Every structure is written in structure tokens, then in C-alpha cells.
Coordinates of C-alpha atoms in Angstrom, one line a residue:
Chain A
X144 CA -41.6 -66.5 73.5
X145 CA -42.7 -66.1 69.9
X146 CA -39.3 -66.7 68.5
X147 CA -38.7 -70.0 70.2
X148 CA -39.3 -72.3 67.2
X149 CA -37.1 -70.3 64.9
X150 CA -34.3 -70.1 67.5
X151 CA -34.3 -73.9 68.0
X152 CA -33.9 -74.4 64.3
X153 CA -30.9 -72.1 64.2
X154 CA -29.3 -73.7 67.2
X155 CA -29.6 -77.1 65.6
X156 CA -27.8 -75.7 62.5
X157 CA -25.1 -74.4 64.7
X158 CA -24.7 -77.6 66.5
X159 CA -24.4 -79.6 63.3
X160 CA -21.9 -77.1 61.9
X161 CA -20.0 -77.4 65.2
X162 CA -20.0 -81.2 65.0
X163 CA -18.6 -81.0 61.5
X164 CA -15.8 -78.7 62.6
X165 CA -15.1 -80.8 65.7
X166 CA -14.6 -83.8 63.4
X167 CA -12.2 -81.8 61.2
X168 CA -10.3 -80.8 64.3
X169 CA -10.0 -84.4 65.4
X170 CA -8.8 -85.5 62.0
X171 CA -6.1 -82.9 62.0
X172 CA -5.1 -83.8 65.6
X173 CA -5.0 -87.5 64.6
X174 CA -2.8 -86.7 61.6
X175 CA -0.3 -85.1 63.9
X176 CA -0.5 -87.9 66.5
X177 CA -1.8 -85.5 69.2
X178 CA -4.1 -86.6 72.0
X179 CA -6.6 -83.8 72.9
X180 CA -8.4 -83.6 76.3
X181 CA -11.5 -81.4 76.9
X182 CA -11.4 -80.4 80.6
X183 CA -14.7 -79.2 81.9
X184 CA -15.8 -78.2 85.4
X185 CA -17.6 -75.7 87.5
X186 CA -15.7 -72.5 88.2
X187 CA -13.2 -73.0 91.0
X188 CA -13.1 -76.8 90.9
X189 CA -9.4 -76.7 90.1
X190 CA -9.1 -77.1 86.3
X191 CA -6.0 -74.9 86.0
X192 CA -4.4 -76.4 89.1
X193 CA -4.9 -79.8 87.6
X194 CA -3.4 -78.7 84.3
X195 CA -0.4 -77.3 86.2
X196 CA 0.1 -80.5 88.2
X197 CA -0.2 -82.5 85.0
X198 CA 2.4 -80.4 83.2
X199 CA 4.8 -80.6 86.2
X200 CA 4.4 -84.4 86.2
X201 CA 4.7 -85.1 82.4
X202 CA 6.6 -82.2 80.8
X203 CA 9.9 -84.1 80.9
X204 CA 8.4 -87.1 79.0
X205 CA 6.0 -85.6 76.4
X206 CA 5.4 -82.3 74.6
X207 CA 2.3 -80.5 76.0
X208 CA 0.3 -77.5 74.8
X209 CA -2.7 -75.8 76.4
X210 CA -5.7 -74.0 74.9
X211 CA -7.2 -71.8 77.7
X212 CA -10.9 -70.8 77.4
X213 CA -12.0 -67.7 79.3
X214 CA -15.1 -65.5 79.2
X215 CA -13.1 -62.4 80.0
X216 CA -9.8 -61.0 78.6
X217 CA -7.9 -61.7 81.8
X218 CA -4.8 -63.8 81.6
X219 CA -4.7 -65.1 85.2
X220 CA -4.7 -68.8 84.1
X221 CA -2.7 -68.5 80.9
X222 CA 0.1 -66.6 82.8
X223 CA 0.3 -69.5 85.3
X224 CA 0.8 -72.0 82.5
X225 CA 3.1 -70.0 80.3
X226 CA 5.2 -69.6 83.4
X227 CA 5.9 -73.3 83.1
X228 CA 7.4 -72.8 79.6
X229 CA 4.5 -74.5 77.9
X230 CA 2.9 -73.2 74.7
X231 CA -0.5 -71.7 75.7
X232 CA -3.2 -70.0 73.6
X233 CA -5.9 -68.1 75.4
X234 CA -9.3 -67.9 73.8
X235 CA -11.5 -65.1 75.0
X236 CA -15.1 -66.2 74.3
X237 CA -16.3 -62.6 74.7
X238 CA -18.8 -63.6 77.4
X239 CA -19.9 -66.8 75.8
X240 CA -20.5 -69.7 78.2
X241 CA -18.5 -72.4 76.4
X242 CA -15.8 -73.1 73.9
X243 CA -16.8 -74.4 70.4
X244 CA -15.0 -76.3 67.7
X245 CA -14.3 -73.1 65.7
X246 CA -12.6 -71.4 68.6
X247 CA -10.5 -74.4 69.3
X248 CA -9.5 -74.5 65.6
X249 CA -8.4 -70.9 65.8
X250 CA -6.3 -71.9 68.9
X251 CA -4.8 -74.9 67.1
X252 CA -3.8 -72.6 64.2
X253 CA -1.7 -70.6 66.7
X254 CA 0.2 -73.6 67.9
X255 CA 3.1 -75.6 66.3
X256 CA 1.2 -78.8 66.0
X257 CA 4.1 -80.9 64.9
X258 CA 5.8 -80.3 68.2
X259 CA 2.8 -81.4 70.4
X260 CA 1.8 -84.8 71.7
X261 CA -0.8 -83.8 74.3
X262 CA -3.2 -80.8 73.9
X263 CA -5.1 -79.9 77.0
X264 CA -8.2 -77.7 76.4
X265 CA -9.5 -75.9 79.4
X266 CA -13.1 -75.1 78.8
X267 CA -15.0 -72.2 80.3
X268 CA -16.0 -72.9 84.0
X269 CA -19.6 -74.0 83.5
X270 CA -21.5 -77.3 84.3
X271 CA -24.2 -76.7 81.6
X272 CA -23.3 -75.3 78.2
X273 CA -20.0 -77.0 77.4
X274 CA -21.8 -80.3 77.3
X275 CA -23.4 -79.5 74.0
X276 CA -20.3 -78.5 72.0
X277 CA -17.8 -81.1 70.9
X278 CA -14.3 -79.6 70.2
X279 CA -12.5 -82.4 68.4
X280 CA -11.2 -83.9 71.7
X281 CA -10.3 -87.6 72.2
X282 CA -11.4 -87.6 75.8
X283 CA -13.9 -85.7 77.9
X284 CA -12.9 -85.0 81.5
X285 CA -14.9 -83.4 84.3
X286 CA -13.2 -82.1 87.4
X287 CA -15.4 -81.9 90.4
X288 CA -14.3 -80.9 93.9
X289 CA -15.2 -81.9 97.4
X290 CA -16.7 -78.5 98.5
X291 CA -19.1 -78.4 95.5
X292 CA -21.1 -81.2 97.2
X293 CA -21.9 -84.8 96.4
X294 CA -25.1 -84.2 94.5
X295 CA -23.8 -82.5 91.4
X296 CA -23.9 -85.6 89.0
X297 CA -27.6 -85.8 89.8
X298 CA -28.3 -82.1 89.3
X299 CA -26.1 -81.5 86.2
X300 CA -26.4 -84.9 84.4
X301 CA -25.7 -83.6 80.8
X302 CA -22.2 -82.6 81.5
X303 CA -21.5 -85.7 83.7
X304 CA -22.5 -88.0 80.9
X305 CA -20.2 -89.5 78.2
X306 CA -17.0 -89.0 80.2
X307 CA -13.7 -90.8 79.7
X308 CA -12.3 -89.8 83.1
X309 CA -13.8 -88.3 86.2
X310 CA -11.6 -86.3 88.6
X311 CA -12.6 -85.6 92.1
X312 CA -10.3 -82.9 93.3
X313 CA -9.6 -81.3 96.8
X314 CA -9.8 -84.5 98.7
X315 CA -7.6 -82.8 101.3
X316 CA -10.8 -80.9 102.3
X317 CA -12.8 -84.1 103.0
X318 CA -12.3 -83.8 106.8
X319 CA -14.0 -80.4 106.8
X320 CA -16.9 -80.9 104.4
X321 CA -19.9 -83.2 104.4
X322 CA -19.4 -85.3 101.3
X323 CA -20.5 -88.8 100.7
X324 CA -18.1 -90.3 98.1
X325 CA -20.2 -93.4 97.6
X326 CA -23.3 -91.3 96.7
X327 CA -21.2 -89.2 94.4
X328 CA -19.7 -92.2 92.7
X329 CA -23.1 -93.9 92.3
X330 CA -24.3 -90.8 90.4
X331 CA -21.2 -90.9 88.1
X332 CA -21.4 -94.7 87.5
X333 CA -25.1 -94.5 86.6
X334 CA -24.2 -92.0 83.8
X335 CA -20.8 -93.6 82.9
X336 CA -20.6 -97.3 83.7
X337 CA -16.9 -98.2 84.3
X338 CA -15.5 -94.7 83.8
X339 CA -12.0 -94.1 85.1
X340 CA -12.3 -92.3 88.5
X341 CA -9.5 -90.3 90.0
X342 CA -9.6 -89.0 93.6
X343 CA -6.8 -86.5 94.0
X344 CA -5.6 -83.2 95.6
X345 CA -3.9 -80.6 93.4
X346 CA -2.9 -78.9 96.6
X347 CA -1.1 -81.8 98.3
X348 CA -0.3 -83.8 95.1
X349 CA -2.0 -86.9 96.3
X350 CA -3.3 -89.0 93.5
X351 CA -1.6 -87.0 90.7
X352 CA 0.6 -89.9 89.7
X353 CA -2.2 -92.3 88.8
X354 CA -3.9 -89.6 86.7
X355 CA -0.6 -88.7 84.9
X356 CA 0.1 -92.4 84.2
X357 CA -3.4 -92.7 82.7
X358 CA -2.7 -89.8 80.3
X359 CA 0.7 -91.1 79.4
X360 CA -0.7 -94.4 78.4
X361 CA -3.3 -92.7 76.2
X362 CA -0.6 -90.5 74.6
X363 CA 1.5 -93.6 73.8
X364 CA -1.5 -95.3 72.2
X365 CA -1.8 -92.5 69.7
Chain B
X70 CA -20.2 -69.8 61.5
X71 CA -22.5 -68.7 58.6
X72 CA -25.5 -68.2 60.9
X73 CA -23.9 -66.0 63.4
X74 CA -25.4 -62.7 62.2
X75 CA -28.9 -64.0 62.1
X76 CA -28.5 -65.6 65.5
X77 CA -27.4 -62.4 67.1
X78 CA -30.4 -60.6 65.8
X79 CA -32.8 -63.2 67.3
X80 CA -31.0 -63.3 70.6
X81 CA -31.4 -59.5 70.8
X82 CA -35.2 -59.9 70.2
X83 CA -35.4 -62.5 72.9
X84 CA -33.5 -60.3 75.4
X85 CA -35.8 -57.4 74.7
X86 CA -38.9 -59.7 75.1
X87 CA -37.3 -61.0 78.3
X88 CA -36.7 -57.5 79.6
X89 CA -40.4 -56.6 78.9
X90 CA -41.6 -59.7 80.7
X91 CA -39.2 -59.0 83.6
X92 CA -40.7 -55.6 84.0
X93 CA -44.2 -57.0 84.0
X94 CA -43.1 -59.5 86.7
X95 CA -41.7 -56.7 88.8
X96 CA -44.9 -54.6 88.4
X97 CA -47.0 -57.6 89.6
X98 CA -44.6 -58.2 92.5
X99 CA -44.8 -54.5 93.5
X100 CA -48.6 -54.5 93.4
X101 CA -48.5 -57.4 95.9
X102 CA -45.8 -55.8 98.1
X103 CA -43.4 -58.7 97.5
X104 CA -39.6 -58.3 97.5
X105 CA -37.9 -60.7 95.0
X106 CA -34.3 -61.8 95.2
X107 CA -32.4 -63.4 92.3
X108 CA -29.8 -65.6 93.8
X109 CA -27.0 -66.6 91.4
X110 CA -23.8 -68.6 91.9
X111 CA -21.5 -71.3 90.7
X112 CA -22.7 -74.8 91.3
X113 CA -22.0 -75.9 94.8
X114 CA -21.4 -72.4 96.3
X115 CA -24.2 -72.9 98.8
X116 CA -27.3 -71.2 97.3
X117 CA -29.7 -73.7 98.7
X118 CA -27.9 -73.8 102.0
X119 CA -28.2 -70.0 102.2
X120 CA -31.9 -70.1 101.4
X121 CA -32.5 -72.7 104.1
X122 CA -30.6 -70.6 106.6
X123 CA -32.5 -67.5 105.5
X124 CA -35.8 -69.3 105.9
X125 CA -34.9 -70.7 109.4
X126 CA -33.9 -67.1 110.4
X127 CA -36.9 -65.2 109.0
X128 CA -39.9 -67.6 108.7
X129 CA -41.4 -66.5 112.0
X130 CA -41.4 -62.9 111.0
X131 CA -42.3 -62.8 107.3
X132 CA -44.0 -65.0 104.7
X133 CA -41.5 -66.6 102.3
X134 CA -41.8 -68.5 99.0
X135 CA -39.1 -70.0 96.8
X136 CA -38.8 -70.5 93.0
X137 CA -36.1 -73.1 92.4
X138 CA -34.4 -73.3 89.0
X139 CA -32.8 -76.6 88.0
X140 CA -31.5 -77.9 84.7
X141 CA -32.7 -81.5 85.4
X142 CA -36.0 -82.8 86.8
X143 CA -34.5 -83.8 90.2
X144 CA -36.1 -82.4 93.4
X145 CA -33.1 -82.5 95.7
X146 CA -33.1 -78.8 96.5
X147 CA -36.9 -78.3 96.4
X148 CA -37.4 -81.2 98.8
X149 CA -35.1 -79.6 101.3
X150 CA -37.1 -76.3 101.1
X151 CA -40.6 -77.8 101.2
X152 CA -39.4 -79.8 104.2
X153 CA -39.4 -76.4 106.0
X154 CA -43.1 -75.9 105.2
X155 CA -42.3 -73.1 102.7
X156 CA -44.2 -72.9 99.4
X157 CA -41.7 -73.9 96.6
X158 CA -42.1 -74.1 92.9
X159 CA -39.4 -76.0 90.9
X160 CA -38.7 -74.9 87.4
X161 CA -37.0 -77.4 85.3
X162 CA -35.2 -75.5 82.5
X163 CA -34.9 -78.6 80.4
X164 CA -31.1 -78.3 80.2
X165 CA -31.1 -74.5 79.7
X166 CA -28.4 -72.7 81.5
X167 CA -30.4 -70.0 83.2
X168 CA -33.8 -68.9 84.3
X169 CA -35.7 -66.3 82.3
X170 CA -38.6 -64.0 83.0
X171 CA -41.1 -66.2 81.4
X172 CA -40.1 -69.2 83.5
X173 CA -40.3 -67.1 86.7
X174 CA -43.8 -65.8 85.6
X175 CA -44.9 -69.4 85.3
X176 CA -43.5 -70.1 88.8
X177 CA -45.3 -67.0 90.2
X178 CA -48.6 -68.2 88.7
X179 CA -48.3 -71.3 90.8
X180 CA -47.9 -69.4 94.0
X181 CA -50.5 -67.6 96.2
X182 CA -48.9 -64.2 95.8
X183 CA -51.2 -62.4 98.3
X184 CA -49.6 -64.5 101.1
X185 CA -46.0 -63.7 100.2
X186 CA -43.7 -60.9 101.4
X187 CA -40.3 -62.4 100.2
X188 CA -39.8 -64.4 97.0
X189 CA -36.4 -66.0 96.8
X190 CA -35.5 -67.1 93.2
X191 CA -32.7 -69.7 93.1
X192 CA -31.2 -69.4 89.6
X193 CA -29.4 -72.3 87.8
X194 CA -25.8 -72.8 89.1
X195 CA -23.8 -70.9 86.5
X196 CA -21.5 -67.9 86.6
X197 CA -22.1 -66.9 82.9
X198 CA -25.6 -67.1 81.4
X199 CA -27.9 -65.9 84.2
X200 CA -26.2 -62.5 84.0
X201 CA -28.0 -61.7 80.7
X202 CA -31.6 -62.5 81.9
X203 CA -33.5 -60.2 84.2
X204 CA -36.3 -61.9 86.0
X205 CA -38.3 -59.1 87.6
X206 CA -36.1 -59.2 90.8
X207 CA -35.6 -56.3 93.1
X208 CA -32.1 -57.3 94.1
X209 CA -29.4 -59.4 92.5
X210 CA -27.3 -61.5 94.8
X211 CA -24.2 -63.6 94.0
X212 CA -23.1 -66.3 96.4
X213 CA -19.4 -67.1 96.1
X214 CA -17.5 -69.6 98.4
X215 CA -14.0 -69.7 99.7
X216 CA -13.0 -73.0 97.9
X217 CA -13.9 -71.5 94.5
X218 CA -10.9 -69.2 94.8
X219 CA -10.3 -65.4 95.1
X220 CA -10.0 -64.7 91.4
X221 CA -13.6 -65.3 90.3
X222 CA -14.7 -61.6 90.1
X223 CA -11.9 -61.0 87.7
X224 CA -12.6 -64.1 85.5
X225 CA -16.5 -63.8 85.5
X226 CA -17.0 -60.1 85.6
X227 CA -20.4 -60.0 83.9
X228 CA -22.2 -61.9 86.7
X229 CA -20.3 -60.1 89.4
X230 CA -21.5 -56.7 88.0
X231 CA -24.7 -54.8 89.1
X232 CA -25.1 -56.6 92.4
X233 CA -27.1 -55.4 95.4
X234 CA -25.5 -57.8 97.8
X235 CA -22.4 -60.1 97.6
X236 CA -22.2 -63.2 99.8
X237 CA -19.0 -64.9 100.5
X238 CA -19.9 -68.3 101.9
X239 CA -18.0 -71.2 103.6
X240 CA -15.7 -68.9 105.6
X241 CA -15.3 -71.9 108.0
X242 CA -13.0 -73.3 105.3
X243 CA -10.6 -70.3 105.3
X244 CA -8.0 -72.0 107.5
X245 CA -7.6 -74.8 104.9
X246 CA -7.7 -72.9 101.6
X247 CA -5.5 -70.2 100.1
X248 CA -7.9 -67.3 99.7
X249 CA -7.0 -63.6 99.9
X250 CA -10.2 -61.8 101.0
X251 CA -8.7 -58.4 100.2
X252 CA -8.0 -59.4 96.6
X253 CA -11.5 -60.9 96.2
X254 CA -13.1 -57.8 97.7
X255 CA -11.1 -55.4 95.5
X256 CA -12.5 -57.3 92.5
X257 CA -16.0 -57.0 93.8
X258 CA -15.7 -53.3 94.7
X259 CA -14.2 -52.4 91.3
X260 CA -17.4 -53.8 89.7
X261 CA -19.9 -52.7 92.4
X262 CA -18.7 -49.7 94.4
X263 CA -20.2 -49.7 97.9
X264 CA -22.0 -53.0 97.5
X265 CA -23.2 -54.8 100.6
X266 CA -20.7 -57.5 101.4
X267 CA -21.6 -60.5 103.7
X268 CA -19.0 -63.0 104.9
X269 CA -20.7 -66.0 106.4
X270 CA -20.9 -69.7 106.8
X271 CA -24.1 -71.6 106.2
X272 CA -22.5 -74.6 107.9
X273 CA -21.7 -72.9 111.3
X274 CA -24.3 -70.1 111.0
X275 CA -21.7 -67.4 111.4
X276 CA -22.8 -64.1 109.7
X277 CA -26.3 -65.3 108.9
X278 CA -27.9 -62.7 111.3
X279 CA -26.5 -59.7 109.5
X280 CA -27.6 -61.0 106.2
X281 CA -31.1 -61.8 107.5
X282 CA -31.4 -58.3 109.0
X283 CA -30.5 -56.8 105.7
X284 CA -33.3 -58.7 103.9
X285 CA -35.8 -57.9 106.7
X286 CA -35.1 -54.2 106.3
X287 CA -35.6 -54.5 102.5
X288 CA -38.9 -56.3 103.0
X289 CA -40.1 -53.7 105.4
X290 CA -39.3 -51.0 102.9
X291 CA -41.7 -52.5 100.3

């Protein structure tokens, strides 16, 4: 396409501007002692279910808020979270395929930051675009799930790179799906040597405790 | 962001250029009597498995070729298809989140079009970006799967709109997952009144015959 060179230049400007805004977000979060998680995943891997389990596990110990990224103005996920009496801000990206630092800042401006210790940011369900946009988060998390298949780290390496924790959800479906955990883990380890790896089931609750303990330790370090 | 207005203008130019190229692709496909399918889905919904089942079902009756879109230069999917002695061209998008008409044209240029009756284009696994880029296809197909959840048509309406066929894969997992087919179907029907709807399992083979018959009829209409 004739416009490709010009487009690349502008995208680079936007990415630089986004990185600057992400840094400002992180500085503000740090000043308030808030730990921010960027939760990324394919649609339907269980991001919202994981956030709900995390809230159920930790809401008595720490103050939690959620920023919910969605491409469409439906409140299916936000309603589930606000039903747990947790502050939640939904960001409708208007069809865009990822959150960016500016959207997250707008979300932060709608929250009482002094009351928050843990901010969970649920990104748009997408294994490609969110990888390029930092938000100001302190930890990047990808949620994969057993039915998606064990080859995803090899096929979508950009989003599986630079992770602080890797969650493999829906392990209750292991008996019914062909999934080689060693092959999957090898792909994760090649991109993220020594990354924290959590196998769990948001349906049965198996493995949630270890994940919650990991977050709690991170919050207390802030 | 300061650049947003300029960016929108350029994206519109690219989309117009893409639509023009898509039209040229379709004209070329029509001149060769080829039916082209654009298969879109979330990562791990079973696009490649469906293509393999389709080939196994139809390769004795019609000539098939595949264009395989991937964000990374791994040949996991292409190897599976070429193992069936079917011409396959892999397009590495270089991290991009969708195929476009220019990429598909490059793929078409690598195929012997006079030998082909059905061209299956496997798009990048993504429920957002591929919706905006026509490729020259005659039919748009989305593959969803039971474990992704029944709310996806409501949360990703852009990609679920304008479909010629909707495939619900992995119905063998229905006993183990909370999934309300009526709720899912209502979301699909609201966006695509009267669309062809196929419930199937690429694992067990259930429902593949009806899907293959539908394609065969479309190919014979060309």
C-alpha cells in the first residue's frame, strides 16, 4: 500500500506517546501505593472469572478496584464485578482491539485511588494487539486455557513475552482435551525464563489460593 | 493523543485501498470459478481443525487450496495442512493482527489458481481486527467454540456481524462447560437474521457432513 511508510511513522509516534503516558500512570500508582496488573488473554479464556475468584479470595484483606476493557458497550463483565461491591470502571474502546495508557488514565481518574491497594486491569480479549501497548502496570499476566490448545505460545509469541505471571486456566477440562502441559510450558519458559506459572480452574477453585498468595505478597511489597 | 485525527484519515485511506484490492481479488477468483471462504475466530477455537476436517471430507470431490495467516513465522498449522497433500501458502503478517487483501493477493499469486475450486483463507486468530478488512472472499465464517462462553456475540459484535455461516465447534465439551446455546444463538440471530448455523465437533466429527454439504453446494453454484 502506498501509505505504509507514513503509517509506520505515525504508529511509532503513538507508541512513544503511549509509553510516556504509561510511565505517568505508573508514577501516579506508585505514589498511591497501588499495585496494577494488566490481565491479557484470548476471548473466553476466563479473565473475568479469574478476576472474580481473585476478588472473592482477597477482598477481605485488601482494597481492590477493576478497570474493565471492552470493545462494545455491553456491561456483562462489569455487572458481574460490581455485583461483588468492588469499584469497577468500564472502558468501551469503541471497537479498538486493545486498551492504551490514555484509556487507563481516564479509568483511573474515575476511581478513588487513595482507597485502592490492587488495581486489576482487564484488557480486551486479544492475543495480538495488547502486547504493544503498556498501560502503567506493574505486572503483565496472560491467562491461557486448556481448550485453546498447547501451541499458543509458539503462535502468538509477542503477547506471551515479558510476562510476570502465566496462568493456565480450565485445568478441570484436561481429561477431555488433548493438551500437552510440558509442550505448553516449554514455549512459555523459552519466552520467559523462570516466570511464575499457575495452573488453576476458576470453575472448581483449584489453584486459586497459590495465585492469590502471589498477588498478596506483591501488594505487601508496594 | 495529538495524532488521532491524522491517524483516522490515513486508516480510512488504507481501508478504501483494501476494499479496492479485495474487489480485484474477488474478480480474479470469479474468473477462475473459485469459491473463497474467510475463516475467522478467536485463537484456539478450532479453525485449523475445521479446515482439516473439511479437506478430509471434500478432497476427493473438489480441488482445495489454503491460505494460512499467522502472526509469527511458525508453520505449525501449515504443516498439518500440507501433510494432507493440499496446496497451502502461509502468510506471516509480521505481528499484524489480521490479514488484508494485499496479503491474500500475494498468497493467490503463489497458487495455481486454474487448479482450484475452493480457497479456504484462515485469518489470524482474533475477534476484533479481521472484521474491518475484506479479502475478496465470497463467504465470511466465524468459528466459535463451547469453552469460549455463550456471551461472545454480545461482546464482539463487529466480527459476528455480516456472516454467511456461523460454526459452533467443540460441542463434545457441552457436558463439562456452562454454555446456553439458545442465548448464544439469539446473539447470532440478532446480528445475522437467518444465518446458516452449524453445531459440530472437529474432535468427534459430529456435524461435519452438514457443513461439508453446505460448502459443496456453494462450490457447485460458482
